[in-house]
PDB file of C-alpha atoms in Angstrom:
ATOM      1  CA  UNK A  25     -37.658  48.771 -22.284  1.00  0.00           C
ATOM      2  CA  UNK A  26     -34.082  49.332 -22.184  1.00  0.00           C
ATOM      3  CA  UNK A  27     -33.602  52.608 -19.941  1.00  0.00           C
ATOM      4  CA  UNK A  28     -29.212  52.689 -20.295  1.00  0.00           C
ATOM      5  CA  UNK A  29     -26.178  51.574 -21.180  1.00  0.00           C
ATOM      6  CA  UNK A  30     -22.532  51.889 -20.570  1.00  0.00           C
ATOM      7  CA  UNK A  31     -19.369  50.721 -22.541  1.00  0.00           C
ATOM      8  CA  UNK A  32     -17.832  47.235 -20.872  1.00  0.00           C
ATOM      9  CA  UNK A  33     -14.927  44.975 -20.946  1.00  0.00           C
ATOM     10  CA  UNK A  34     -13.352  44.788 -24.347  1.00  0.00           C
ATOM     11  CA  UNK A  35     -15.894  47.714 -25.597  1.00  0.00           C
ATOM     12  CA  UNK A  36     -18.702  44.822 -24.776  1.00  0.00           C
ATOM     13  CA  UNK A  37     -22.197  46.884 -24.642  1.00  0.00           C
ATOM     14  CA  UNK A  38     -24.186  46.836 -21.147  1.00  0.00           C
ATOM     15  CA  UNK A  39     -27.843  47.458 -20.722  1.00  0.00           C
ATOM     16  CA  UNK A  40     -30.005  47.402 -18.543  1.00  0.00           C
ATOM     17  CA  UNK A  41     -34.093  48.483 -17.933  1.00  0.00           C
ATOM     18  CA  UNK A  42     -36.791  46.295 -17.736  1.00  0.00           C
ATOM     19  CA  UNK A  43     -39.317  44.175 -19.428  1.00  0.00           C
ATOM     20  CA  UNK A  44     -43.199  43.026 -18.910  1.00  0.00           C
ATOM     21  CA  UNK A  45     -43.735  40.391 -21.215  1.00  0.00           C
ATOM     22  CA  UNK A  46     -44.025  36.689 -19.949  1.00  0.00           C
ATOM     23  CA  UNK A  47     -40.735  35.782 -21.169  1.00  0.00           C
ATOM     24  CA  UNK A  48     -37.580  37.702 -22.993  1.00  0.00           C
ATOM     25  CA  UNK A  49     -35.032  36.650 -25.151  1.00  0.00           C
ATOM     26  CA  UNK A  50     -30.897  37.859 -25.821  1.00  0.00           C
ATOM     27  CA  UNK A  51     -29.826  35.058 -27.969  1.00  0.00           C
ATOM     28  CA  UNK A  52     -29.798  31.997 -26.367  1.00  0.00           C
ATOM     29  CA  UNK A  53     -30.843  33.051 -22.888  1.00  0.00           C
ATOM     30  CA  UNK A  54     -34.212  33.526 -22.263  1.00  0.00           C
ATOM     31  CA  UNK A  55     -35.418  35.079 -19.315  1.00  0.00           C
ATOM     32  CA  UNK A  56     -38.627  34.223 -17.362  1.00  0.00           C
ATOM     33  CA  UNK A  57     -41.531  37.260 -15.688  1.00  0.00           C
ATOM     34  CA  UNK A  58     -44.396  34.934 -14.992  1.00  0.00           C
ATOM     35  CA  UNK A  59     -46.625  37.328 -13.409  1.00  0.00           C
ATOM     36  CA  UNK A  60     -45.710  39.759 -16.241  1.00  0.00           C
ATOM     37  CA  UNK A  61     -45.055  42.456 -14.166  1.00  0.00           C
ATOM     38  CA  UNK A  62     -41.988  45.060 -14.349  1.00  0.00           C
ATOM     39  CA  UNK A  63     -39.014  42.664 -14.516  1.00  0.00           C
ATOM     40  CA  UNK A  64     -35.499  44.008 -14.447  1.00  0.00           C
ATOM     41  CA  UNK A  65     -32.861  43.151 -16.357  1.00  0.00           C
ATOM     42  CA  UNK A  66     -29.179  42.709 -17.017  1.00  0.00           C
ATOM     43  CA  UNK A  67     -27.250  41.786 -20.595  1.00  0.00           C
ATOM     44  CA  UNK A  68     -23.866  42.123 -21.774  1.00  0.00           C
ATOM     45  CA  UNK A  69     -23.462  42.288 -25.793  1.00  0.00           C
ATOM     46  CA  UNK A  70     -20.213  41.681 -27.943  1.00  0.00           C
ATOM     47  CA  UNK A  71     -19.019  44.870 -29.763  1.00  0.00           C
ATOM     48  CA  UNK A  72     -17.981  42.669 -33.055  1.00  0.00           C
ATOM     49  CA  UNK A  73     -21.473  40.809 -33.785  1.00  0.00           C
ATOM     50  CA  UNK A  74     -23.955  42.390 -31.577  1.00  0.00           C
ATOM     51  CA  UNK A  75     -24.712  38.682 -29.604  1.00  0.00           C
ATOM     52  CA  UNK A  76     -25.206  38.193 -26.002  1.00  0.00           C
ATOM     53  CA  UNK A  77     -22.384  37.632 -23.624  1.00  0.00           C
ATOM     54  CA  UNK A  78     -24.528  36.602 -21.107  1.00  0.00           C
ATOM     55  CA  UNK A  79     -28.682  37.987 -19.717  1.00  0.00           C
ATOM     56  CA  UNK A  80     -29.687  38.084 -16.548  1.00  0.00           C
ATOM     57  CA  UNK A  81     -32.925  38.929 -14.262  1.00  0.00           C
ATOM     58  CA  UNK A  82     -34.263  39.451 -11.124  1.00  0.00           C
ATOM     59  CA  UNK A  83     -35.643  36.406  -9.782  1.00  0.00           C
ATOM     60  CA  UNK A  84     -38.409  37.504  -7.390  1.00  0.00           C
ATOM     61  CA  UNK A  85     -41.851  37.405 -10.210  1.00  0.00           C
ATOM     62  CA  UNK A  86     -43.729  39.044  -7.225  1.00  0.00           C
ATOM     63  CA  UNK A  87     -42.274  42.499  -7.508  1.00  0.00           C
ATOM     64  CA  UNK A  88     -42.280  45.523  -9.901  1.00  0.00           C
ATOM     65  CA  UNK A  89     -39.057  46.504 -10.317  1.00  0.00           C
ATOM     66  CA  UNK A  90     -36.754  48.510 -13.146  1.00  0.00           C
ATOM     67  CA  UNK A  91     -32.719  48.963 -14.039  1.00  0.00           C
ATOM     68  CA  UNK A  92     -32.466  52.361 -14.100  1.00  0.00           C
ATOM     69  CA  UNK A  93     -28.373  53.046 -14.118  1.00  0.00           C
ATOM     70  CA  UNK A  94     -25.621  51.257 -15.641  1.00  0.00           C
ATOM     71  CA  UNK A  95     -21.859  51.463 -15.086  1.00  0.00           C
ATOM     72  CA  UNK A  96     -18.617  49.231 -15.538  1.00  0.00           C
ATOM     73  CA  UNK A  97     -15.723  49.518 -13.131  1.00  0.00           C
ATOM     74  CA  UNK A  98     -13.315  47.562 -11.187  1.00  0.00           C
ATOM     75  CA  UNK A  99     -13.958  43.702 -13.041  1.00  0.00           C
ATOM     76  CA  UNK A 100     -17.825  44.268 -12.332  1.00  0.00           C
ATOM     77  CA  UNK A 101     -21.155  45.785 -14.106  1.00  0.00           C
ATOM     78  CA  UNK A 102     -23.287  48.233 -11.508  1.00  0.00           C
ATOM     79  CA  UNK A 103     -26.474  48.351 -11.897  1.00  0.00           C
ATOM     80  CA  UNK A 104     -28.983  50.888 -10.317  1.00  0.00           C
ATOM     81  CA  UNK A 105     -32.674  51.318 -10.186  1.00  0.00           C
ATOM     82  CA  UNK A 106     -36.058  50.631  -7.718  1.00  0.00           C
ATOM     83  CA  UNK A 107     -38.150  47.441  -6.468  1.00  0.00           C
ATOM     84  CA  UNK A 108     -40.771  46.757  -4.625  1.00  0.00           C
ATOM     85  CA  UNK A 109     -42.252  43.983  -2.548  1.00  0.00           C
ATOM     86  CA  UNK A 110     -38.449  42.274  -3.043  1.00  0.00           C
ATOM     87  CA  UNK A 111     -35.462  42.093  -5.178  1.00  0.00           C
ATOM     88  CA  UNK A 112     -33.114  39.026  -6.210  1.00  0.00           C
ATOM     89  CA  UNK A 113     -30.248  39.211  -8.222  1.00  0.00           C
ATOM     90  CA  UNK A 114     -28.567  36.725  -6.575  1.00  0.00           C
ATOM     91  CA  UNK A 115     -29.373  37.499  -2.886  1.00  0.00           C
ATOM     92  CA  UNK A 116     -33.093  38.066  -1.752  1.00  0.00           C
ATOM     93  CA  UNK A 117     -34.054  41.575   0.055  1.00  0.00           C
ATOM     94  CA  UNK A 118     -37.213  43.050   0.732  1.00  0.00           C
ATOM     95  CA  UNK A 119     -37.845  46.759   0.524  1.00  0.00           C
ATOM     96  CA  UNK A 120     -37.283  48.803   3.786  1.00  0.00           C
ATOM     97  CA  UNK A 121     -41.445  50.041   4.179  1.00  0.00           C
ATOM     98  CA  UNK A 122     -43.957  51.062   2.089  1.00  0.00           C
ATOM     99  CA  UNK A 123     -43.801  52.187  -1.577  1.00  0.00           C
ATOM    100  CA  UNK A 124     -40.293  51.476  -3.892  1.00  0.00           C
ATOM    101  CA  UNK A 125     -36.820  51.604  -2.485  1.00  0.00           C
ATOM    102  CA  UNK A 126     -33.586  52.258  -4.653  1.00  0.00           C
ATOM    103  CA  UNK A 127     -30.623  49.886  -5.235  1.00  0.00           C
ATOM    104  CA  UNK A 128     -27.429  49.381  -6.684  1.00  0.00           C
ATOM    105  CA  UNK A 129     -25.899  46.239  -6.895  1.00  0.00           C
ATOM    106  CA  UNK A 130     -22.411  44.553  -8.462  1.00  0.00           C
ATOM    107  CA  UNK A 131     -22.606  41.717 -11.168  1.00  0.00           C
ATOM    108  CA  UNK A 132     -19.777  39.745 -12.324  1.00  0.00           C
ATOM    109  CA  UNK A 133     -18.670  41.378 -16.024  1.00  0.00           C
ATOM    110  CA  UNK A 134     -17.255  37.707 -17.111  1.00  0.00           C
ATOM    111  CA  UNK A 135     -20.622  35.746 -16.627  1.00  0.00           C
ATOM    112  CA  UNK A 136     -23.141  38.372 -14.994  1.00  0.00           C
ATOM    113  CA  UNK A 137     -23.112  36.528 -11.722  1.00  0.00           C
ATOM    114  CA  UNK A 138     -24.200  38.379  -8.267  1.00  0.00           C
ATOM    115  CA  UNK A 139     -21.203  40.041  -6.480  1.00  0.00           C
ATOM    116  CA  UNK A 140     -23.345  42.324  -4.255  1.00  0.00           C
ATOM    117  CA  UNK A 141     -26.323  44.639  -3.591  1.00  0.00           C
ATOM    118  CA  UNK A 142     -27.027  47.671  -1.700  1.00  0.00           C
ATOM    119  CA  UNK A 143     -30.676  49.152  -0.751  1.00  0.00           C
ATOM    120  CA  UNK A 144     -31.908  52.296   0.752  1.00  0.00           C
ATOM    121  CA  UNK A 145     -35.536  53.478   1.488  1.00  0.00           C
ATOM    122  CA  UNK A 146     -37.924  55.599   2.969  1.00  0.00           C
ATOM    123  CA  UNK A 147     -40.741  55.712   4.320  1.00  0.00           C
ATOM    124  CA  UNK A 148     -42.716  56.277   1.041  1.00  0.00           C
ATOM    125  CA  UNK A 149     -42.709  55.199  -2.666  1.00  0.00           C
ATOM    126  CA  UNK A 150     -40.113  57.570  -4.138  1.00  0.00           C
ATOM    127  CA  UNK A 151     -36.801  56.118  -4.266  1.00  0.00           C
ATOM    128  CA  UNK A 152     -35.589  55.394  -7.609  1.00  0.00           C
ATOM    129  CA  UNK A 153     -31.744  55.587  -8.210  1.00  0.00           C
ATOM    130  CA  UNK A 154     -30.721  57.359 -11.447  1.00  0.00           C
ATOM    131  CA  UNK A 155     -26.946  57.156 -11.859  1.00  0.00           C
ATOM    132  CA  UNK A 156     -24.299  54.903 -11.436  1.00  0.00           C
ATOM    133  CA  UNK A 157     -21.031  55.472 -11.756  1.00  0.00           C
ATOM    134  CA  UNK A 158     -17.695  52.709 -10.757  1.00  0.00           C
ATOM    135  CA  UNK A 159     -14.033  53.188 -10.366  1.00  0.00           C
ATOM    136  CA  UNK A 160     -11.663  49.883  -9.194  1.00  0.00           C
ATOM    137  CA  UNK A 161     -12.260  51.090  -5.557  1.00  0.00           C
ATOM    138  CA  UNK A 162     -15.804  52.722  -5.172  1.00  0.00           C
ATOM    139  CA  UNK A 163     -18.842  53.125  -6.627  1.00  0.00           C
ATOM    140  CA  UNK A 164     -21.519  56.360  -7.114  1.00  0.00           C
ATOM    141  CA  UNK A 165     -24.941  56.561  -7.009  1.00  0.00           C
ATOM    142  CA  UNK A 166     -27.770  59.031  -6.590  1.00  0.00           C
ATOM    143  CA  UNK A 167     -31.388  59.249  -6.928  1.00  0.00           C
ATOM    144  CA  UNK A 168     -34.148  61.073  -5.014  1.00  0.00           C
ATOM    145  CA  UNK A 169     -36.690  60.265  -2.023  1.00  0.00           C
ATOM    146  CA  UNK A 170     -39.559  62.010  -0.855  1.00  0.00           C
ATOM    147  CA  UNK A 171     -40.401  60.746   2.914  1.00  0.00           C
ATOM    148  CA  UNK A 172     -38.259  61.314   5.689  1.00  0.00           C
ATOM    149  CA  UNK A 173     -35.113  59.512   6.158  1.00  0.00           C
ATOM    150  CA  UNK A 174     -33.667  58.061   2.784  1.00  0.00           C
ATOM    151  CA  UNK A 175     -31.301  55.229   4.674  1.00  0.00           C
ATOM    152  CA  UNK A 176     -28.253  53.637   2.685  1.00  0.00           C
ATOM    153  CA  UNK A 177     -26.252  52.068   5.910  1.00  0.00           C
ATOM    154  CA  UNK A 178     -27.159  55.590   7.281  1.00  0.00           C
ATOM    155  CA  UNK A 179     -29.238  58.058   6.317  1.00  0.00           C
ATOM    156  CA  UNK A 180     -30.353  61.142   4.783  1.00  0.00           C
ATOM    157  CA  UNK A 181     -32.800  63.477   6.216  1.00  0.00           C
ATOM    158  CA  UNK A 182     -35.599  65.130   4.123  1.00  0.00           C
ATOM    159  CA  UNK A 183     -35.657  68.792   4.414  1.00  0.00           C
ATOM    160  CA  UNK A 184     -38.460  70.675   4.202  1.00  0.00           C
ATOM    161  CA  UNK A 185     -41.450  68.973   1.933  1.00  0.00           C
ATOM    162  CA  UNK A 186     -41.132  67.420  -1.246  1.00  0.00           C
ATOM    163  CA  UNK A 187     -38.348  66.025  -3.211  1.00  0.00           C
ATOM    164  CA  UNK A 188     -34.793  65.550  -1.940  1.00  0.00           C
ATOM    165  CA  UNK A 189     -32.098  64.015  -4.024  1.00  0.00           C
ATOM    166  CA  UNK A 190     -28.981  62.297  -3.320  1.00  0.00           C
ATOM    167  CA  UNK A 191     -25.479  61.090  -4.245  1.00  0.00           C
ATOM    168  CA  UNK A 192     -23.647  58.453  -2.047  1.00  0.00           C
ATOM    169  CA  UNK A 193     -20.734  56.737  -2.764  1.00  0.00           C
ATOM    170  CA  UNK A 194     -19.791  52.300  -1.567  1.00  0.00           C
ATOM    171  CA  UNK A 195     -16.475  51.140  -1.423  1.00  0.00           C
ATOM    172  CA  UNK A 196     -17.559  47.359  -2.099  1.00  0.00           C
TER     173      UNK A 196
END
């Protein structure tokens, strides 16, 4: 399930979103999701022919997890969406409690490679990032939590009941 897709390096296209099949293919890369459950993914596509630049996926097969966001700025491809149990992209984190937690993390445009990642959660499972957007010096992302304080390095109080969104910004 691809869920979005920005314009890249040299007009390249990026996707991102997730799949649930044991394994996945982009041309000569094929990605592994033993435990078949919601597996996120990364792939960068040449403009001229359509074939994969490079494919990339989360590593941990224990979690349900989806790309949500997409962005290109600054040399890297940002990628935003929601995990839970844990994440890997390249580094291994775990969610902050119960239920999903958002991230947004920085891959390598050359060769997809992990450059960083960022988490916040609450207390609950409603965290699910749903843009991403990159300039050379800092990057944009928002989403929406429903369970007290939404913490990204600091945090965001709920107000009220229900559904809060928000919009932070990382300078990587």
């Amino acid at each position: 399930h691809s869920h979005a897709c920005a314009i890249g390096p040299s007009y390249d296209l990026l996707v991102t979103g997730f799949f649930q099949s044991a394994t996945m293919s982009w041309g000569t890369t094929t990605l592994n999701n033993p435990n078949t459950n919601d597996e996120s993914f990364v792939a960068r596509l040449a403009t001229a022919t359509g074939a994969e630049v490079w494919a990339v996926d989360q590593a941990d097969d224990t979690s349900f997890n989806r790309g949500e966001a997409i962005a290109y700025g600054g040399g890297d491809v940002i990628v935003g969406g929601y995990f839970s149990v844990g994440l890997d992209f390249g580094r291994a984190v775990s969610p902050s409690g119960t239920g999903d937690d958002s991230y947004v993390l920085a891959l390598d445009a050359a060769d997809g490679s992990h450059v960083w990642t960022n988490t916040g959660g609450s207390g609950s499972s409603d965290s699910e990032a749903f843009g991403a957007a990159a300039t050379a010096s800092s990057v944009f992302a928002g989403g929406f939590f429903n369970g007290g304080t939404q913490t990204w390095n600091f945090g965001f109080d709920q107000v009220g009941s229900g559904i809060d969104a928000y919009l932070t910004r990382f300078e990587p």
